[in-house]
CSV table of C-alpha atoms and ligand atoms in Angstrom, one decimal:
chain,number,residue,atom,x,y,z
A,20,UNK,CA,-37.8,47.0,-52.5
A,21,UNK,CA,-39.7,47.5,-49.2
A,22,UNK,CA,-38.2,48.1,-45.8
A,23,UNK,CA,-41.1,46.3,-44.3
A,24,UNK,CA,-40.3,42.7,-43.3
A,25,UNK,CA,-42.4,42.3,-40.2
A,26,UNK,CA,-46.0,43.6,-39.8
A,27,UNK,CA,-48.0,43.9,-36.6
A,28,UNK,CA,-51.7,43.4,-37.2
A,29,UNK,CA,-54.3,44.7,-34.8
A,30,UNK,CA,-57.8,43.2,-35.3
A,31,UNK,CA,-60.9,41.8,-33.5
A,32,UNK,CA,-61.0,38.7,-31.4
A,33,UNK,CA,-64.6,38.4,-32.7
A,34,UNK,CA,-65.6,37.8,-36.4
A,35,UNK,CA,-67.9,40.9,-36.7
A,36,UNK,CA,-71.3,40.8,-38.4
A,37,UNK,CA,-70.2,41.1,-42.0
A,38,UNK,CA,-68.6,37.9,-43.5
A,39,UNK,CA,-66.5,40.1,-45.7
A,40,UNK,CA,-64.4,41.0,-42.7
A,41,UNK,CA,-63.3,37.4,-41.9
A,42,UNK,CA,-62.7,36.8,-45.6
A,43,UNK,CA,-60.6,40.0,-45.7
A,44,UNK,CA,-58.6,39.0,-42.7
A,45,UNK,CA,-57.8,35.6,-44.1
A,46,UNK,CA,-56.9,37.0,-47.5
A,47,UNK,CA,-54.8,39.6,-45.9
A,48,UNK,CA,-52.8,37.0,-43.9
A,49,UNK,CA,-52.3,35.0,-47.0
A,50,UNK,CA,-51.2,38.0,-49.1
A,51,UNK,CA,-48.8,39.1,-46.4
A,52,UNK,CA,-47.2,35.7,-46.5
A,53,UNK,CA,-47.1,35.8,-50.3
A,54,UNK,CA,-45.2,39.1,-50.0
A,55,UNK,CA,-42.6,37.5,-47.7
A,56,UNK,CA,-43.6,39.5,-44.7
A,57,UNK,CA,-43.8,38.1,-41.2
A,58,UNK,CA,-47.1,38.5,-39.3
A,59,UNK,CA,-46.9,39.6,-35.7
A,60,UNK,CA,-50.3,39.6,-33.9
A,61,UNK,CA,-52.0,39.0,-30.6
A,62,UNK,CA,-51.8,35.2,-30.7
A,63,UNK,CA,-55.5,34.3,-30.5
A,64,UNK,CA,-57.3,31.6,-32.5
A,65,UNK,CA,-60.7,33.3,-32.6
A,66,UNK,CA,-62.4,35.9,-34.8
A,67,UNK,CA,-60.4,38.1,-37.1
A,68,UNK,CA,-57.2,37.3,-35.2
A,69,UNK,CA,-57.5,33.6,-35.9
A,70,UNK,CA,-58.5,34.3,-39.5
A,71,UNK,CA,-55.4,36.5,-40.3
A,72,UNK,CA,-53.1,33.9,-38.6
A,73,UNK,CA,-54.7,31.0,-40.5
A,74,UNK,CA,-54.4,32.9,-43.8
A,75,UNK,CA,-50.7,33.6,-43.2
A,76,UNK,CA,-50.0,30.0,-42.2
A,77,UNK,CA,-51.9,28.7,-45.3
A,78,UNK,CA,-49.8,31.0,-47.4
A,79,UNK,CA,-46.6,29.5,-45.9
A,80,UNK,CA,-45.7,32.6,-43.9
A,81,UNK,CA,-44.1,33.1,-40.5
A,82,UNK,CA,-46.6,33.9,-37.8
A,83,UNK,CA,-45.4,35.3,-34.4
A,84,UNK,CA,-48.1,35.5,-31.7
A,85,UNK,CA,-47.7,37.7,-28.6
A,86,UNK,CA,-50.1,36.9,-25.8
A,87,UNK,CA,-50.3,37.7,-22.1
A,88,UNK,CA,-50.4,34.7,-19.8
A,89,UNK,CA,-53.8,35.5,-18.4
A,90,UNK,CA,-55.4,35.7,-21.9
A,91,UNK,CA,-54.1,32.3,-23.1
A,92,UNK,CA,-57.3,30.5,-22.0
A,93,UNK,CA,-59.7,33.5,-22.2
A,94,UNK,CA,-58.8,34.3,-25.8
A,95,UNK,CA,-57.8,30.8,-26.8
A,96,UNK,CA,-54.2,30.9,-27.9
A,97,UNK,CA,-53.6,29.7,-31.5
A,98,UNK,CA,-51.6,26.4,-31.4
A,99,UNK,CA,-50.4,26.4,-35.0
A,100,UNK,CA,-48.3,29.6,-35.0
A,101,UNK,CA,-44.6,29.5,-35.9
A,102,UNK,CA,-43.7,31.0,-32.5
A,103,UNK,CA,-45.7,32.2,-29.5
A,104,UNK,CA,-44.2,34.8,-27.0
A,105,UNK,CA,-46.0,34.8,-23.7
A,106,UNK,CA,-45.9,38.1,-21.8
A,107,UNK,CA,-46.7,38.9,-18.2
A,108,UNK,CA,-49.1,41.8,-19.0
A,109,UNK,CA,-51.1,43.6,-21.6
A,110,UNK,CA,-48.5,46.4,-21.5
A,111,UNK,CA,-45.6,44.1,-22.2
A,112,UNK,CA,-47.5,42.5,-25.0
A,113,UNK,CA,-48.1,45.8,-26.7
A,114,UNK,CA,-44.5,46.8,-26.2
A,115,UNK,CA,-43.2,43.5,-27.7
A,116,UNK,CA,-45.5,43.8,-30.7
A,117,UNK,CA,-44.3,47.3,-31.2
A,118,UNK,CA,-40.6,46.3,-31.0
A,119,UNK,CA,-41.1,43.3,-33.4
A,120,UNK,CA,-42.9,45.3,-36.2
A,121,UNK,CA,-41.6,47.5,-39.0
A,122,UNK,CA,-45.2,48.7,-39.7
A,123,UNK,CA,-48.7,48.4,-38.3
A,124,UNK,CA,-51.9,47.3,-40.1
A,125,UNK,CA,-55.3,47.7,-38.4
A,126,UNK,CA,-58.0,45.5,-39.6
A,127,UNK,CA,-61.6,45.8,-38.4
A,128,UNK,CA,-62.2,45.0,-34.7
A,129,UNK,CA,-63.6,46.1,-31.4
A,130,UNK,CA,-62.5,48.1,-28.4
A,131,UNK,CA,-59.2,46.3,-28.0
A,132,UNK,CA,-58.4,47.0,-31.6
A,133,UNK,CA,-59.4,50.7,-31.2
A,134,UNK,CA,-57.2,50.9,-28.2
A,135,UNK,CA,-54.2,49.4,-30.0
A,136,UNK,CA,-54.8,51.6,-33.1
A,137,UNK,CA,-55.2,54.8,-31.2
A,138,UNK,CA,-52.2,54.1,-29.1
A,139,UNK,CA,-49.9,53.5,-32.0
A,140,UNK,CA,-51.1,56.6,-33.7
A,141,UNK,CA,-50.7,58.7,-30.6
A,142,UNK,CA,-47.2,57.4,-30.0
A,143,UNK,CA,-46.4,58.6,-33.5
A,144,UNK,CA,-48.0,61.9,-32.8
A,145,UNK,CA,-45.7,62.2,-29.8
A,146,UNK,CA,-42.7,61.3,-32.0
A,147,UNK,CA,-42.0,58.2,-29.9
A,148,UNK,CA,-41.7,56.3,-33.2
A,149,UNK,CA,-42.0,56.8,-36.9
A,150,UNK,CA,-43.3,53.5,-38.2
A,151,UNK,CA,-46.0,53.4,-40.8
A,152,UNK,CA,-49.6,52.8,-39.8
A,153,UNK,CA,-52.3,51.6,-42.2
A,154,UNK,CA,-56.0,51.4,-41.4
A,155,UNK,CA,-57.8,48.9,-43.7
A,156,UNK,CA,-61.3,50.3,-44.1
A,157,UNK,CA,-62.9,47.0,-45.3
A,158,UNK,CA,-66.6,47.7,-46.0
A,159,UNK,CA,-66.5,51.0,-44.2
A,160,UNK,CA,-65.5,49.5,-40.8
A,161,UNK,CA,-63.1,52.3,-40.0
A,162,UNK,CA,-65.4,55.1,-41.0
A,163,UNK,CA,-66.5,55.9,-37.4
A,164,UNK,CA,-63.0,55.9,-35.9
A,165,UNK,CA,-61.6,58.1,-38.7
A,166,UNK,CA,-64.6,60.4,-38.4
A,167,UNK,CA,-63.8,60.8,-34.6
A,168,UNK,CA,-60.2,61.7,-35.4
A,169,UNK,CA,-61.5,64.2,-38.0
A,170,UNK,CA,-63.9,65.6,-35.4
A,171,UNK,CA,-61.0,66.2,-33.0
A,172,UNK,CA,-59.1,68.1,-35.7
A,173,UNK,CA,-62.2,70.2,-36.5
A,174,UNK,CA,-62.7,70.9,-32.8
A,175,UNK,CA,-59.1,72.1,-32.5
A,176,UNK,CA,-58.1,69.2,-30.2
A,177,UNK,CA,-55.7,67.6,-32.7
A,178,UNK,CA,-53.4,69.3,-35.2
A,179,UNK,CA,-54.3,68.9,-38.9
A,180,UNK,CA,-51.1,67.0,-39.5
A,181,UNK,CA,-52.6,64.2,-37.4
A,182,UNK,CA,-54.1,63.0,-40.7
A,183,UNK,CA,-50.6,62.3,-42.0
A,184,UNK,CA,-49.8,59.9,-39.1
A,185,UNK,CA,-51.7,57.1,-40.7
A,186,UNK,CA,-53.0,55.9,-44.1
A,187,UNK,CA,-56.4,54.5,-45.0
A,188,UNK,CA,-56.7,51.7,-47.6
A,189,UNK,CA,-59.9,50.0,-48.6
A,190,UNK,CA,-58.8,46.5,-49.7
A,191,UNK,CA,-56.3,43.8,-49.2
A,192,UNK,CA,-54.4,44.2,-52.5
A,193,UNK,CA,-54.0,47.9,-52.1
A,194,UNK,CA,-52.7,47.4,-48.5
A,195,UNK,CA,-50.1,45.0,-49.6
A,196,UNK,CA,-49.0,47.3,-52.4
A,197,UNK,CA,-48.6,50.1,-49.8
A,198,UNK,CA,-46.6,47.9,-47.5
A,199,UNK,CA,-44.3,47.0,-50.4
A,200,UNK,CA,-43.5,50.7,-51.0
A,201,UNK,CA,-43.4,52.1,-47.5
A,202,UNK,CA,-40.0,53.2,-46.2
A,203,UNK,CA,-39.6,52.7,-42.5
A,204,UNK,CA,-37.6,55.0,-40.2
A,205,UNK,CA,-34.2,53.5,-39.9
A,206,UNK,CA,-33.0,53.5,-36.3
A,207,UNK,CA,-36.2,55.5,-35.7
A,208,UNK,CA,-37.2,57.4,-32.6
A,209,UNK,CA,-38.0,54.4,-30.5
A,210,UNK,CA,-35.8,54.9,-27.6
A,211,UNK,CA,-38.3,56.9,-25.6
A,212,UNK,CA,-40.9,54.1,-25.4
B,359,AMP,P1,-61.1,43.3,-29.6
B,359,AMP,O1,-61.0,44.3,-30.8
B,359,AMP,O2,-61.8,44.0,-28.5
B,359,AMP,O3,-61.7,42.0,-30.0
B,359,AMP,O4,-59.7,43.0,-29.1
B,359,AMP,C1,-58.6,42.7,-30.0
B,359,AMP,C2,-57.4,42.4,-29.2
B,359,AMP,O5,-57.0,43.5,-28.4
B,359,AMP,C3,-57.5,41.2,-28.2
B,359,AMP,O6,-56.4,40.4,-28.3
B,359,AMP,C4,-57.6,41.9,-26.9
B,359,AMP,O7,-57.0,41.2,-25.9
B,359,AMP,C5,-56.8,43.2,-27.1
B,359,AMP,N1,-57.1,44.2,-26.2
B,359,AMP,C6,-58.3,44.4,-25.5
B,359,AMP,N2,-58.3,45.5,-24.7
B,359,AMP,C7,-57.0,46.0,-24.9
B,359,AMP,C8,-56.3,47.1,-24.3
B,359,AMP,N3,-56.9,47.9,-23.4
B,359,AMP,N4,-55.1,47.3,-24.7
B,359,AMP,C9,-54.5,46.5,-25.6
B,359,AMP,N5,-55.1,45.5,-26.2
B,359,AMP,C10,-56.3,45.2,-25.8
């Protein structure tokens, strides 16, 4: 039985150029709902973010959006979510998403997704938390980011155990299976955040 009941998903506010990414986002949302896990995400209606939320809602799941006030118009807040938390800044959004999640899943996305992904990995590197992080490398989307991390290890700028801070999966079903079997850090090292 998994410890993971609530999953924060980071992904693009745009659809990306490969239709498989939007299909994967929707399928992932639906599968997450099917596994009885709550979706926590950035609250938008567009692109991969909208697709993952729509998938989870279609699967009868609970969807919690966390969006900063200034992005409600710009990123078009999703109106069908189970609950929307409106924050006063990007930083408070990230913090709320962090607090509300037992684990993090990173689907393909752009710079905002990279920022969120790298931050949650580096917070774990700094031992500020010990929550699982899964990068879903749909159609090779995460190849360049993972290669950059590998590069930093080879150059001596990151310890080799950086590789153990996150897992890489390649499809929706495999990601859900991992989430079902992951143990989260109970009462984990979150106090420093
Ligand atoms: P993107 O991958 O660029 O489409 O962005 C995905 C999500 O990340 C969107 O909700 C953005 O608002 C958010 N985002 C963009 N820049 C940042 C940032 N510097 N820190 C945290 N989130 C961001």
